[in-house]
mmCIF file of C-alpha atoms and ligand atoms in Angstrom:
data_model
loop_
_atom_site.group_PDB
_atom_site.id
_atom_site.type_symbol
_atom_site.label_atom_id
_atom_site.label_comp_id
_atom_site.label_asym_id
_atom_site.label_seq_id
_atom_site.Cartn_x
_atom_site.Cartn_y
_atom_site.Cartn_z
ATOM 1 C CA MET J 483 0.000 0.000 0.000
ATOM 2 C CA SER J 484 1.590 3.313 -1.064
ATOM 3 C CA PRO J 485 1.339 6.618 0.816
ATOM 4 C CA PRO J 486 -1.289 9.239 -0.089
ATOM 5 C CA PRO J 487 -0.201 11.393 -3.070
ATOM 6 C CA THR J 488 0.022 14.572 -1.035
ATOM 7 C CA ARG J 489 2.490 13.068 1.375
ATOM 8 C CA GLY J 490 6.118 14.151 1.279
ATOM 9 C CA GLY J 491 9.137 13.871 3.543
ATOM 10 C CA PRO J 492 11.326 10.958 4.524
ATOM 11 C CA LEU J 493 9.990 7.554 5.462
ATOM 12 C CA ARG J 494 9.820 6.985 9.249
ATOM 13 C CA PRO J 495 11.226 3.715 10.575
ATOM 14 C CA LEU J 496 7.729 2.858 11.794
ATOM 15 C CA ASP J 497 5.992 3.890 8.600
ATOM 16 C CA PRO J 498 3.739 1.034 7.560
ATOM 17 C CA TYR J 499 3.460 2.334 3.992
ATOM 18 C CA ALA J 500 5.556 0.596 1.364
ATOM 19 C CA ASP J 501 8.818 2.165 0.306
ATOM 20 C CA PRO J 502 9.217 1.409 -3.435
ATOM 21 C CA GLU J 503 12.975 0.812 -3.139
ATOM 22 C CA GLU J 504 12.515 -1.546 -0.204
ATOM 23 C CA THR J 505 9.768 -3.395 -2.052
ATOM 24 C CA ARG J 506 11.931 -3.828 -5.120
ATOM 25 C CA ARG J 507 15.059 -4.987 -3.302
ATOM 26 C CA GLU J 508 13.981 -7.329 -0.560
ATOM 27 C CA ASP J 509 10.262 -7.700 -0.358
ATOM 28 C CA PRO J 510 9.946 -10.563 -2.831
ATOM 29 C CA ALA J 511 12.078 -12.756 -0.558
ATOM 30 C CA LEU J 512 10.034 -11.909 2.524
ATOM 31 C CA ARG J 513 6.526 -12.051 1.098
ATOM 32 C CA PRO J 514 4.602 -15.201 2.047
ATOM 33 C CA ARG J 515 3.833 -17.157 -1.134
ATOM 34 C CA ASN J 516 0.905 -19.322 -0.097
ATOM 35 C CA LEU J 517 -1.641 -19.694 2.689
ATOM 36 C CA ASP J 518 0.647 -22.050 4.642
ATOM 37 C CA GLU J 519 3.382 -19.412 4.776
ATOM 38 C CA TYR J 520 0.957 -16.652 5.754
ATOM 39 C CA VAL J 521 1.311 -16.190 9.510
ATOM 40 C CA GLY J 522 -1.648 -15.059 11.680
ATOM 41 C CA GLN J 523 -5.058 -13.690 10.556
ATOM 42 C CA LYS J 524 -6.311 -17.191 11.277
ATOM 43 C CA ARG J 525 -9.995 -16.605 10.597
ATOM 44 C CA VAL J 526 -9.237 -14.944 7.259
ATOM 45 C CA VAL J 527 -6.875 -17.732 6.214
ATOM 46 C CA ASP J 528 -9.195 -20.553 7.328
ATOM 47 C CA ASN J 529 -12.144 -19.113 5.449
ATOM 48 C CA LEU J 530 -10.109 -18.349 2.344
ATOM 49 C CA ARG J 531 -8.976 -21.969 2.170
ATOM 50 C CA VAL J 532 -12.636 -22.976 1.879
ATOM 51 C CA TYR J 533 -13.547 -20.358 -0.723
ATOM 52 C CA VAL J 534 -10.478 -21.122 -2.845
ATOM 53 C CA ARG J 535 -11.047 -24.868 -2.717
ATOM 54 C CA ALA J 536 -14.747 -24.519 -3.569
ATOM 55 C CA ALA J 537 -14.032 -22.219 -6.533
ATOM 56 C CA ARG J 538 -11.309 -24.528 -7.833
ATOM 57 C CA ASP J 539 -13.531 -27.603 -7.551
ATOM 58 C CA ARG J 540 -16.339 -25.832 -9.405
ATOM 59 C CA GLY J 541 -13.880 -24.567 -12.013
ATOM 60 C CA ASP J 542 -15.398 -21.121 -11.557
ATOM 61 C CA ALA J 543 -14.032 -17.712 -10.569
ATOM 62 C CA MET J 544 -14.008 -17.116 -6.820
ATOM 63 C CA ASP J 545 -16.397 -14.514 -5.408
ATOM 64 C CA HIS J 546 -15.091 -10.944 -5.106
ATOM 65 C CA VAL J 547 -13.090 -10.182 -1.956
ATOM 66 C CA LEU J 548 -12.638 -6.941 -0.014
ATOM 67 C CA LEU J 549 -9.661 -6.693 2.366
ATOM 68 C CA CYS J 550 -9.813 -3.857 4.903
ATOM 69 C CA GLY J 551 -7.167 -2.783 7.395
ATOM 70 C CA PRO J 552 -4.268 -0.447 8.104
ATOM 71 C CA PRO J 553 -1.270 -0.433 5.721
ATOM 72 C CA GLY J 554 1.428 -3.089 6.070
ATOM 73 C CA LEU J 555 -0.808 -5.856 7.454
ATOM 74 C CA GLY J 556 -0.538 -8.146 4.435
ATOM 75 C CA LYS J 557 -3.422 -7.233 2.102
ATOM 76 C CA THR J 558 -1.323 -7.179 -1.081
ATOM 77 C CA SER J 559 0.382 -10.409 -0.048
ATOM 78 C CA LEU J 560 -2.987 -12.023 0.492
ATOM 79 C CA ALA J 561 -4.269 -10.898 -2.918
ATOM 80 C CA ARG J 562 -1.229 -12.530 -4.549
ATOM 81 C CA ILE J 563 -1.735 -15.667 -2.494
ATOM 82 C CA ILE J 564 -5.387 -15.897 -3.538
ATOM 83 C CA ALA J 565 -4.311 -15.913 -7.200
ATOM 84 C CA GLU J 566 -1.521 -18.389 -6.453
ATOM 85 C CA GLU J 567 -3.884 -20.746 -4.631
ATOM 86 C CA LEU J 568 -6.488 -20.437 -7.388
ATOM 87 C CA GLY J 569 -3.762 -21.247 -9.911
ATOM 88 C CA VAL J 570 -4.385 -18.093 -11.965
ATOM 89 C CA ASP J 571 -2.544 -14.864 -12.794
ATOM 90 C CA ILE J 572 -3.042 -11.631 -10.891
ATOM 91 C CA ARG J 573 -3.450 -8.234 -12.522
ATOM 92 C CA PRO J 574 -2.424 -5.628 -9.888
ATOM 93 C CA THR J 575 -3.422 -1.968 -10.099
ATOM 94 C CA SER J 576 -4.583 0.727 -7.716
ATOM 95 C CA GLY J 577 -7.467 3.168 -7.329
ATOM 96 C CA PRO J 578 -5.599 6.412 -8.064
ATOM 97 C CA VAL J 579 -3.858 4.948 -11.143
ATOM 98 C CA ILE J 580 -7.115 4.257 -13.010
ATOM 99 C CA GLU J 581 -8.051 7.759 -14.045
ATOM 100 C CA ARG J 582 -10.674 7.191 -16.754
ATOM 101 C CA SER J 583 -13.385 4.629 -17.466
ATOM 102 C CA GLY J 584 -11.493 3.700 -20.643
ATOM 103 C CA ASP J 585 -8.422 2.759 -18.543
ATOM 104 C CA LEU J 586 -10.497 0.361 -16.475
ATOM 105 C CA ALA J 587 -12.255 -1.029 -19.552
ATOM 106 C CA ALA J 588 -8.858 -1.792 -21.100
ATOM 107 C CA ILE J 589 -7.681 -3.615 -17.975
ATOM 108 C CA LEU J 590 -10.931 -5.602 -17.722
ATOM 109 C CA ASN J 591 -10.713 -6.502 -21.385
ATOM 110 C CA SER J 592 -7.232 -7.932 -20.957
ATOM 111 C CA LEU J 593 -8.298 -10.354 -18.187
ATOM 112 C CA ASN J 594 -8.515 -14.082 -18.810
ATOM 113 C CA GLU J 595 -11.116 -16.444 -17.430
ATOM 114 C CA ARG J 596 -10.962 -16.801 -13.561
ATOM 115 C CA GLU J 597 -8.044 -14.349 -13.166
ATOM 116 C CA VAL J 598 -7.653 -12.029 -10.191
ATOM 117 C CA LEU J 599 -7.903 -8.268 -10.641
ATOM 118 C CA PHE J 600 -6.331 -6.615 -7.589
ATOM 119 C CA ILE J 601 -7.245 -2.970 -6.941
ATOM 120 C CA ASP J 602 -5.228 -1.538 -4.060
ATOM 121 C CA GLU J 603 -6.599 1.604 -2.363
ATOM 122 C CA ILE J 604 -9.936 0.931 -3.985
ATOM 123 C CA HIS J 605 -11.533 3.764 -1.962
ATOM 124 C CA ARG J 606 -9.577 6.196 -4.144
ATOM 125 C CA LEU J 607 -11.297 5.223 -7.417
ATOM 126 C CA ASN J 608 -13.130 8.133 -8.947
ATOM 127 C CA ARG J 609 -16.915 7.892 -9.269
ATOM 128 C CA THR J 610 -17.159 7.460 -13.051
ATOM 129 C CA VAL J 611 -14.639 4.642 -13.000
ATOM 130 C CA GLU J 612 -16.397 3.089 -10.033
ATOM 131 C CA GLU J 613 -19.671 2.985 -11.934
ATOM 132 C CA VAL J 614 -18.070 1.014 -14.764
ATOM 133 C CA LEU J 615 -16.844 -1.444 -12.152
ATOM 134 C CA TYR J 616 -20.397 -2.113 -10.907
ATOM 135 C CA SER J 617 -21.594 -3.954 -14.012
ATOM 136 C CA ALA J 618 -18.181 -5.537 -14.497
ATOM 137 C CA VAL J 619 -18.230 -7.281 -11.118
ATOM 138 C CA GLU J 620 -21.944 -8.005 -11.062
ATOM 139 C CA ASP J 621 -22.761 -9.097 -14.603
ATOM 140 C CA PHE J 622 -19.239 -9.542 -16.073
ATOM 141 C CA ARG J 623 -20.033 -6.885 -18.633
ATOM 142 C CA VAL J 624 -18.654 -3.423 -19.411
ATOM 143 C CA ASP J 625 -21.029 -0.669 -20.446
ATOM 144 C CA LEU J 626 -19.379 2.372 -21.975
ATOM 145 C CA MET J 627 -20.604 5.516 -23.695
ATOM 146 C CA LEU J 628 -18.630 6.249 -26.861
ATOM 147 C CA GLY J 629 -18.593 9.825 -28.095
ATOM 148 C CA GLN J 630 -20.587 12.768 -26.763
ATOM 149 C CA GLY J 631 -23.850 14.587 -27.390
ATOM 150 C CA PRO J 632 -26.653 13.263 -29.644
ATOM 151 C CA GLY J 633 -24.258 10.967 -31.534
ATOM 152 C CA ALA J 634 -23.091 9.190 -28.378
ATOM 153 C CA GLN J 635 -23.417 5.434 -28.479
ATOM 154 C CA SER J 636 -23.605 2.960 -25.672
ATOM 155 C CA VAL J 637 -21.606 -0.230 -26.102
ATOM 156 C CA SER J 638 -21.744 -3.312 -23.964
ATOM 157 C CA MET J 639 -18.871 -5.799 -23.944
ATOM 158 C CA PRO J 640 -18.952 -9.211 -22.277
ATOM 159 C CA LEU J 641 -16.071 -10.015 -19.906
ATOM 160 C CA PRO J 642 -14.595 -13.280 -18.693
ATOM 161 C CA ARG J 643 -15.646 -14.330 -15.189
ATOM 162 C CA PHE J 644 -12.939 -12.941 -12.901
ATOM 163 C CA THR J 645 -12.338 -12.277 -9.202
ATOM 164 C CA LEU J 646 -11.955 -8.722 -7.982
ATOM 165 C CA VAL J 647 -9.823 -8.361 -4.863
ATOM 166 C CA GLY J 648 -10.058 -4.850 -3.438
ATOM 167 C CA ALA J 649 -7.887 -3.511 -0.618
ATOM 168 C CA THR J 650 -8.599 -0.445 1.471
ATOM 169 C CA THR J 651 -7.232 1.142 4.598
ATOM 170 C CA ARG J 652 -10.668 2.435 5.455
ATOM 171 C CA ALA J 653 -13.834 0.575 4.561
ATOM 172 C CA GLY J 654 -15.804 3.607 5.731
ATOM 173 C CA LEU J 655 -14.634 5.573 2.690
ATOM 174 C CA LEU J 656 -16.063 3.055 0.227
ATOM 175 C CA THR J 657 -19.417 3.898 -1.293
ATOM 176 C CA ARG J 658 -22.181 1.559 -0.254
ATOM 177 C CA PRO J 659 -22.939 0.245 -3.759
ATOM 178 C CA LEU J 660 -19.294 -0.708 -4.210
ATOM 179 C CA ARG J 661 -18.971 -2.296 -0.780
ATOM 180 C CA GLU J 662 -22.110 -4.343 -1.316
ATOM 181 C CA ARG J 663 -20.733 -5.893 -4.483
ATOM 182 C CA PHE J 664 -18.067 -7.807 -2.540
ATOM 183 C CA GLN J 665 -19.524 -11.121 -1.421
ATOM 184 C CA ILE J 666 -16.511 -11.810 0.822
ATOM 185 C CA GLN J 667 -15.224 -9.138 3.206
ATOM 186 C CA PHE J 668 -12.380 -9.394 5.714
ATOM 187 C CA ASN J 669 -11.273 -6.931 8.348
ATOM 188 C CA MET J 670 -7.595 -7.471 9.002
ATOM 189 C CA ASP J 671 -6.399 -6.801 12.513
ATOM 190 C CA PHE J 672 -2.989 -5.937 13.965
ATOM 191 C CA TYR J 673 -0.850 -9.024 14.602
ATOM 192 C CA GLU J 674 -0.257 -10.477 18.047
ATOM 193 C CA PRO J 675 3.354 -10.262 19.319
ATOM 194 C CA ASP J 676 3.875 -14.054 19.031
ATOM 195 C CA GLU J 677 2.721 -13.974 15.395
ATOM 196 C CA LEU J 678 5.028 -11.067 14.618
ATOM 197 C CA ALA J 679 7.906 -12.855 16.342
ATOM 198 C CA GLU J 680 7.312 -15.811 14.043
ATOM 199 C CA ILE J 681 7.305 -13.525 10.980
ATOM 200 C CA ILE J 682 10.556 -11.916 12.203
ATOM 201 C CA ARG J 683 12.271 -15.305 12.671
ATOM 202 C CA ARG J 684 11.129 -16.404 9.242
ATOM 203 C CA SER J 685 12.372 -13.163 7.632
ATOM 204 C CA ALA J 686 15.700 -13.492 9.491
ATOM 205 C CA ARG J 687 16.147 -16.975 8.011
ATOM 206 C CA ARG J 688 15.399 -15.654 4.532
ATOM 207 C CA LEU J 689 17.903 -12.808 5.019
ATOM 208 C CA ASP J 690 20.458 -15.277 6.404
ATOM 209 C CA LEU J 691 20.561 -13.630 9.828
ATOM 210 C CA GLY J 692 20.868 -15.282 13.212
ATOM 211 C CA ILE J 693 18.355 -13.949 15.755
ATOM 212 C CA SER J 694 17.750 -15.166 19.305
ATOM 213 C CA GLU J 695 14.256 -16.098 20.430
ATOM 214 C CA ALA J 696 14.264 -13.309 23.042
ATOM 215 C CA ALA J 697 15.399 -10.752 20.457
ATOM 216 C CA SER J 698 12.571 -11.718 18.075
ATOM 217 C CA VAL J 699 10.055 -11.303 20.897
ATOM 218 C CA GLU J 700 11.465 -7.899 21.875
ATOM 219 C CA LEU J 701 11.356 -6.689 18.279
ATOM 220 C CA ALA J 702 7.832 -8.048 17.791
ATOM 221 C CA ARG J 703 6.553 -6.222 20.863
ATOM 222 C CA ARG J 704 7.746 -2.914 19.453
ATOM 223 C CA SER J 705 6.741 -3.367 15.779
ATOM 224 C CA ARG J 706 3.299 -1.797 15.893
ATOM 225 C CA GLY J 707 1.512 -5.077 15.263
ATOM 226 C CA THR J 708 2.540 -4.673 11.597
ATOM 227 C CA PRO J 709 4.624 -7.163 9.567
ATOM 228 C CA ARG J 710 6.020 -4.507 7.210
ATOM 229 C CA VAL J 711 7.284 -2.501 10.205
ATOM 230 C CA ALA J 712 8.744 -5.652 11.808
ATOM 231 C CA ASN J 713 10.647 -6.484 8.607
ATOM 232 C CA ARG J 714 11.947 -2.931 8.277
ATOM 233 C CA LEU J 715 13.125 -2.795 11.895
ATOM 234 C CA LEU J 716 14.807 -6.171 11.399
ATOM 235 C CA ARG J 717 16.857 -4.665 8.573
ATOM 236 C CA ARG J 718 17.820 -1.685 10.702
ATOM 237 C CA ALA J 719 18.845 -4.046 13.517
ATOM 238 C CA ARG J 720 20.974 -5.937 10.989
ATOM 239 C CA ASP J 721 22.832 -2.671 10.268
ATOM 240 C CA PHE J 722 23.410 -1.956 13.955
ATOM 241 C CA ALA J 723 24.514 -5.528 14.600
ATOM 242 C CA HIS J 724 26.982 -5.260 11.733
ATOM 243 C CA VAL J 725 28.506 -1.942 12.774
ATOM 244 C CA GLU J 726 28.123 -1.832 16.546
ATOM 245 C CA GLY J 727 27.388 -5.359 17.709
ATOM 246 C CA ALA J 728 28.802 -8.823 17.386
ATOM 247 C CA GLY J 729 27.037 -9.461 14.073
ATOM 248 C CA SER J 730 24.201 -11.625 15.378
ATOM 249 C CA LEU J 731 20.927 -10.210 16.617
ATOM 250 C CA ASP J 732 20.461 -10.422 20.377
ATOM 251 C CA THR J 733 18.216 -8.439 22.694
ATOM 252 C CA GLY J 734 20.953 -5.865 23.291
ATOM 253 C CA VAL J 735 21.213 -5.027 19.588
ATOM 254 C CA ILE J 736 17.433 -4.820 19.230
ATOM 255 C CA ARG J 737 17.188 -2.431 22.201
ATOM 256 C CA LEU J 738 20.054 -0.331 20.876
ATOM 257 C CA THR J 739 18.432 -0.125 17.420
ATOM 258 C CA LEU J 740 15.011 0.847 18.707
ATOM 259 C CA ASP J 741 16.422 3.389 21.144
ATOM 260 C CA ARG J 742 18.468 4.979 18.395
ATOM 261 C CA LEU J 743 15.360 5.165 16.196
ATOM 262 C CA GLY J 744 13.375 6.795 19.012
ATOM 263 C CA ILE J 745 10.936 3.896 19.317
ATOM 264 C CA ASP J 746 9.721 3.368 22.851
ATOM 265 C CA GLU J 747 8.806 0.308 24.920
ATOM 266 C CA VAL J 748 5.362 -0.144 23.364
ATOM 267 C CA GLY J 749 6.478 0.691 19.835
ATOM 268 C CA LEU J 750 5.504 4.362 19.637
ATOM 269 C CA ASP J 751 7.694 6.872 17.846
ATOM 270 C CA GLU J 752 8.120 10.631 18.087
ATOM 271 C CA MET J 753 4.988 11.434 16.044
ATOM 272 C CA ASP J 754 2.772 9.126 18.130
ATOM 273 C CA ARG J 755 3.977 10.886 21.260
ATOM 274 C CA ARG J 756 3.457 14.300 19.674
ATOM 275 C CA ILE J 757 -0.136 13.349 18.849
ATOM 276 C CA LEU J 758 -0.785 12.256 22.411
ATOM 277 C CA SER J 759 0.901 15.234 24.033
ATOM 278 C CA SER J 760 -0.771 17.656 21.656
ATOM 279 C CA ILE J 761 -4.202 16.313 22.639
ATOM 280 C CA ALA J 762 -3.218 16.272 26.315
ATOM 281 C CA ILE J 763 -1.671 19.714 26.545
ATOM 282 C CA LYS J 764 -2.711 21.908 23.613
ATOM 283 C CA PHE J 765 -6.272 20.583 23.493
ATOM 284 C CA SER J 766 -6.686 19.937 27.226
ATOM 285 C CA GLY J 767 -7.231 16.206 26.771
ATOM 286 C CA GLY J 768 -9.744 16.627 23.917
ATOM 287 C CA PRO J 769 -12.128 16.139 22.318
ATOM 288 C CA VAL J 770 -10.367 17.596 19.287
ATOM 289 C CA GLY J 771 -11.332 17.191 15.615
ATOM 290 C CA VAL J 772 -8.842 15.446 13.341
ATOM 291 C CA ASP J 773 -8.513 18.549 11.140
ATOM 292 C CA ASN J 774 -7.403 20.682 14.080
ATOM 293 C CA LEU J 775 -5.003 17.994 15.117
ATOM 294 C CA SER J 776 -3.625 17.740 11.607
ATOM 295 C CA THR J 777 -2.996 21.511 11.479
ATOM 296 C CA ALA J 778 -1.413 21.565 14.926
ATOM 297 C CA LEU J 779 0.959 18.735 14.030
ATOM 298 C CA GLY J 780 1.629 19.565 10.381
ATOM 299 C CA GLU J 781 0.749 16.006 9.381
ATOM 300 C CA GLU J 782 -1.753 14.837 6.721
ATOM 301 C CA ARG J 783 -5.196 14.055 8.035
ATOM 302 C CA ASP J 784 -5.241 10.762 6.091
ATOM 303 C CA VAL J 785 -1.963 9.677 7.626
ATOM 304 C CA ILE J 786 -3.160 10.479 11.143
ATOM 305 C CA GLU J 787 -6.331 8.479 10.523
ATOM 306 C CA ASP J 788 -4.793 5.535 8.628
ATOM 307 C CA VAL J 789 -1.475 5.103 10.355
ATOM 308 C CA TYR J 790 -1.225 6.600 13.822
ATOM 309 C CA GLU J 791 -4.695 6.445 15.276
ATOM 310 C CA PRO J 792 -5.511 2.774 14.714
ATOM 311 C CA TYR J 793 -2.500 1.679 16.747
ATOM 312 C CA LEU J 794 -2.953 4.294 19.487
ATOM 313 C CA ILE J 795 -6.576 3.182 19.766
ATOM 314 C CA ARG J 796 -5.538 -0.457 19.800
ATOM 315 C CA LEU J 797 -3.201 0.252 22.743
ATOM 316 C CA GLY J 798 -6.024 2.086 24.517
ATOM 317 C CA LEU J 799 -4.084 5.378 24.584
ATOM 318 C CA LEU J 800 -6.532 7.362 22.458
ATOM 319 C CA GLN J 801 -10.247 7.209 21.778
ATOM 320 C CA ARG J 802 -12.325 8.374 18.838
ATOM 321 C CA THR J 803 -15.600 9.869 19.973
ATOM 322 C CA ARG J 804 -18.393 11.590 18.094
ATOM 323 C CA GLN J 805 -17.033 14.948 19.321
ATOM 324 C CA GLY J 806 -13.423 14.195 18.369
ATOM 325 C CA ARG J 807 -10.297 12.504 19.700
ATOM 326 C CA ILE J 808 -9.600 12.237 23.409
ATOM 327 C CA ILE J 809 -6.571 10.961 25.253
ATOM 328 C CA THR J 810 -7.314 8.179 27.734
ATOM 329 C CA ARG J 811 -6.065 7.841 31.282
ATOM 330 C CA ARG J 812 -3.630 5.207 30.024
ATOM 331 C CA GLY J 813 -2.438 7.637 27.353
ATOM 332 C CA LEU J 814 -1.718 10.252 29.976
ATOM 333 C CA THR J 815 0.144 7.718 32.092
ATOM 334 C CA HIS J 816 2.211 6.773 29.063
ATOM 335 C CA LEU J 817 3.249 10.419 28.708
ATOM 336 C CA GLY J 818 4.144 10.470 32.381
ATOM 337 C CA ILE J 819 1.244 12.724 33.313
ATOM 338 C CA ASP J 820 -0.125 11.547 36.650
ATOM 339 C CA LEU J 821 -3.723 12.018 37.570
ATOM 340 C CA PRO J 822 -4.728 12.572 41.163
ATOM 341 C CA ASP J 823 -8.127 10.939 41.230
ATOM 342 C CA GLU J 824 -8.693 7.462 39.753
ATOM 343 C CA GLY J 825 -12.427 8.033 39.506
ATOM 344 C CA SER J 826 -12.446 11.371 37.688
ATOM 345 C CA SER J 827 -14.268 11.444 34.376
ATOM 346 C CA GLN J 828 -12.563 12.293 31.086
ATOM 347 C CA GLY J 829 -14.367 15.639 30.802
ATOM 348 C CA SER J 830 -13.011 16.933 34.076
ATOM 349 C CA LEU J 831 -9.405 15.831 33.731
ATOM 350 C CA PHE J 832 -7.954 19.297 33.321
HETATM 351 P P1 ADP W 190 -0.446 -4.179 2.719
HETATM 352 O O1 ADP W 190 -0.833 -4.503 1.302
HETATM 353 O O2 ADP W 190 -1.540 -4.473 3.699
HETATM 354 O O3 ADP W 190 0.102 -2.777 2.884
HETATM 355 P P2 ADP W 190 1.682 -6.147 2.279
HETATM 356 O O4 ADP W 190 0.942 -7.358 1.823
HETATM 357 O O5 ADP W 190 2.414 -5.387 1.231
HETATM 358 O O6 ADP W 190 0.740 -5.186 3.139
HETATM 359 O O7 ADP W 190 2.681 -6.666 3.427
HETATM 360 C C1 ADP W 190 3.882 -6.017 3.733
HETATM 361 C C2 ADP W 190 4.985 -7.013 3.987
HETATM 362 O O8 ADP W 190 4.773 -7.605 5.272
HETATM 363 C C3 ADP W 190 5.012 -8.208 3.016
HETATM 364 O O9 ADP W 190 5.859 -7.972 1.947
HETATM 365 C C4 ADP W 190 5.541 -9.326 3.852
HETATM 366 O O10 ADP W 190 6.939 -9.308 3.859
HETATM 367 C C5 ADP W 190 5.062 -8.995 5.240
HETATM 368 N N1 ADP W 190 3.827 -9.719 5.620
HETATM 369 C C6 ADP W 190 2.569 -9.218 5.625
HETATM 370 N N2 ADP W 190 1.692 -10.106 6.107
HETATM 371 C C7 ADP W 190 2.398 -11.213 6.416
HETATM 372 C C8 ADP W 190 2.037 -12.480 6.991
HETATM 373 N N3 ADP W 190 0.783 -12.751 7.343
HETATM 374 N N4 ADP W 190 3.013 -13.391 7.165
HETATM 375 C C9 ADP W 190 4.288 -13.093 6.840
HETATM 376 N N5 ADP W 190 4.691 -11.900 6.331
HETATM 377 C C10 ADP W 190 3.772 -10.968 6.118
#
């Protein structure tokens, strides 16, 4: 999943968005290739096994799948695995890349029977393109208007039966008609530390690195529940081990790496802490709207919502309410702000 187009600046160590260079150089070796290699997300994997098997046995295209969840959790990997397990090719593209209906029609036209069309960031498709997709996924047909004005002609082209796999960081941004056209929908969750530790050990083997069990657990605990982050931090630890350590990855090297990158005990970085302290101090604990927060921090609203908030919420440090974001008691404790009265309500904290 790539960052929003408006986003600039260097990649943070904890950034769960894909870095194109990183993807090109090492990702292929680390990506799980089939459902057996895919660690965690047990419910998703178990159900997919059934759907894949059933589609294969029927010799038909599998139903359309929507994968929702924060960046770096394995949506693209899963789309590739679905194609692999179905024994068909995958045609990857992304919402912002398909600018006109004609672009989508051309892609659809090039598909073969039962193939997978993967649209990453599907919530960023524009409306006209999206409407062409409706009939394509529902009736395996493309309806296009050729020309303009009174001479305009409508053409309808039949398509092969294919499987659309859509990925989105926020299901809430999908229009209802589009969302309803996916018969299979999965919400991907952050990984548990033991699952991440397993991914880290597997990646270390692929990168030919020795890592102790304790070191993999320490790294997993501070990797934001996100495989892409875990893999990136593993590479940084490899650098520190090479230059400053004994070469192999032990707990000491992992701690040194994470400290040097400014990543704390629970895996938060500088920006996470700025978000929390801004809500706590500048906005008196909240509630504060995400736009105000974005202005105060100089960070894109989308990035705050897609990247930072889900993990802060998951750790119980921040809450989204109808009125805006508030910092929780646990969030304040994490910042080292002590509260006198255990029983005080959020509204009267300050
Ligand atoms: P997304 O599309 O959700 O942003 P990706 O599928 O590109 O995420 O995953 C990022 C990287 O994380 C992959 O290249 C792979 O190395 C690793 N990864 C993701 N999910 C898993 C998993 N379940 N098991 C092992 N590695 C994973």
